[in-house]
């Protein structure tokens, strides 16, 4: 039996965009799920806003769930294909008994527009949307309960570059508007390098390096971080005489 | 210093002669699926030269996958086509399915995005590759297949020969799918986003395998992707597609250094670079505004006009044809950046 995550000490600053990077199997998704209270740890504590959430009862967790949300990678599989857009967005509001009936639909439409989807599509089903639009739907659902913290587990993988940029800009806007804290889990260091405030690098279940983005990217200390950076494929910088970094 | 991947080949090297003969020619290629209101490909003129690696770069709706399916004769029956694809003195668009049996796999092969599409879960890897070889009358001995597995960098050939797909990792399956596609030494290999699900380091390994095989066997590779970064240091030429049209074409080095079409330029700005990684937290990325929409297709002007920062009145009135501002480069824009 192998530990997915081992001996991790990790802090996520409020209102930051913290990135958790690593290759597949590094344990980053497991970390994300634990932080979003979707999985329980075997050892160790998780604190959210001065409260130890790793030892809550089911009832206590349910009460806290609105504050910790998760957005998954594959929205086509994460969203119920039989529900309409407004039903998907409204579901958490209904489950948490915040709103009902006409108010639910009205709020769902508002949220659709907030994420850049037309309310004319309120009755469409997920598979009628493009991949980028589905992620917007997933985001609308995630912010419906006014969370404080959102885990984005490879939520931008598989999207076209231009869609990725638009979704990222939306996420940044929502972050400012709602004082959100993000944990962005990704294997794409290039993406992370453009938006993260802090970066933690995972390898075989451990965090091997963490710090402010500029520091980790400019001066990576751990060999695994260096290896990850070396595998990013930039466009050649033609104005430079010699390339940087050397061969991988 | 941010130690991004260094170059794998000297600047400006195109190891292939610029005027190698064309192995495939497309003229006026037009494809519409069933009753769709807009064409998936709206008249593509292009040539693929023997031995080169051509990147077909495009996002959703660009028509890049339709291009691949057209070349392989895998369009659904409901698709209507116009124009022609010349290969081996035949128009591939008009081939009967029975004529495809000798072409697909043997002369033109495909590496899919998901290797699971190419590999049966209930057959051992060695048996599957043997089946493909036998179907095309090639040697199918275990020794020969071991050689094929070696070519894609799989050393423990005995293990891979006897393995079932579910016993292997994603990266290994990609390599096996490539070995299978290349087993009959096709003249043209088409790879459609073959590395999407892999981590960056595995992605680079697969690209290295494809590049090495291209050089070794002088076969032609058409590499379809939405990510320009993969073509850098890998492909010789790039065809940039947007809304079913070819909007720019040229050597990768030239196009990436000095993109002519506003879409190409905007897309390249989204590729992570050491500069962009110095961006302040919370700062927006330079996203291309708007989206490709059905109204773009029916507009009489340029298909990119609604999103273009260089748009002028002529762009909304007429569709730009192909302009060749330099040797080996083409662009479809009235106001191309020069």
XYZ file of C-alpha atoms in Angstrom, chain A residues 23-24 158-162 165-166 168-169 172-173 176 187 190-191 193-195 197 213-214 217-220 229-236 238 240 243-248, chain B residues 1-7 11 59-60 199-201 204 207 226 228-230 232-234 256-257 268 270-272 274 276-285 287-288 290-291:
86
model
C 2.833 15.071 -12.394
C 0.032 12.552 -12.427
C -8.038 20.096 -22.232
C -9.357 23.542 -23.117
C -8.127 25.501 -26.110
C -5.605 28.203 -25.267
C -8.003 31.016 -26.003
C -7.398 32.465 -21.124
C -11.013 33.610 -21.060
C -8.849 32.299 -16.251
C -9.773 35.938 -16.652
C -9.614 36.293 -11.644
C -12.592 38.680 -11.879
C -11.731 40.048 -6.847
C 0.349 19.647 -14.157
C 3.254 27.233 -17.960
C -0.344 27.964 -17.053
C 3.329 30.474 -13.986
C 1.034 33.091 -15.454
C -1.500 33.359 -12.669
C 0.609 33.874 -6.325
C 5.559 32.031 -7.734
C 8.372 34.304 -8.836
C 10.115 29.897 -10.988
C 13.177 32.117 -10.956
C 15.159 30.087 -8.480
C 13.890 26.517 -8.212
C 10.203 23.706 -15.402
C 12.506 22.227 -18.016
C 9.638 20.329 -19.575
C 7.645 23.486 -20.304
C 7.793 24.136 -24.017
C 7.840 27.846 -24.739
C 7.957 29.418 -28.135
C 11.533 30.214 -28.925
C 14.118 34.732 -31.164
C 17.945 36.130 -27.641
C 18.785 29.792 -25.148
C 18.192 29.562 -21.426
C 18.328 26.543 -19.256
C 19.912 23.918 -21.421
C 18.648 20.550 -22.485
C 16.377 18.474 -20.319
C 16.495 32.190 -14.326
C 13.525 30.187 -15.380
C 14.921 27.077 -16.901
C 12.372 26.348 -19.611
C 13.130 23.635 -22.130
C 16.092 24.411 -24.305
C 16.174 24.042 -28.057
C 17.642 27.983 -34.903
C -8.824 25.438 -31.857
C -12.329 24.045 -31.549
C 2.124 15.309 -18.479
C 4.529 17.737 -20.134
C 7.596 15.540 -19.751
C 7.996 15.831 -24.894
C 7.234 14.251 -29.631
C -4.375 23.384 -30.526
C 1.482 26.113 -30.679
C 4.174 25.280 -28.131
C 4.221 21.635 -29.224
C 8.147 24.666 -31.666
C 11.350 22.717 -32.163
C 9.306 19.880 -33.641
C 6.217 31.938 -34.771
C 8.878 34.607 -34.952
C 0.879 32.918 -29.849
C -1.253 33.013 -25.032
C 1.605 30.517 -25.002
C 3.361 30.646 -21.633
C 9.320 33.365 -19.331
C 4.388 35.935 -19.202
C 5.395 34.095 -16.055
C 6.569 37.413 -14.643
C 3.060 38.786 -14.899
C 1.675 40.191 -11.666
C -0.823 38.085 -9.788
C -4.392 38.975 -10.654
C -3.449 40.485 -13.998
C -5.591 39.383 -16.932
C -4.248 37.215 -19.702
C -7.447 36.610 -24.191
C -8.863 36.950 -27.687
C -15.432 37.004 -28.271
C -15.914 33.581 -29.765
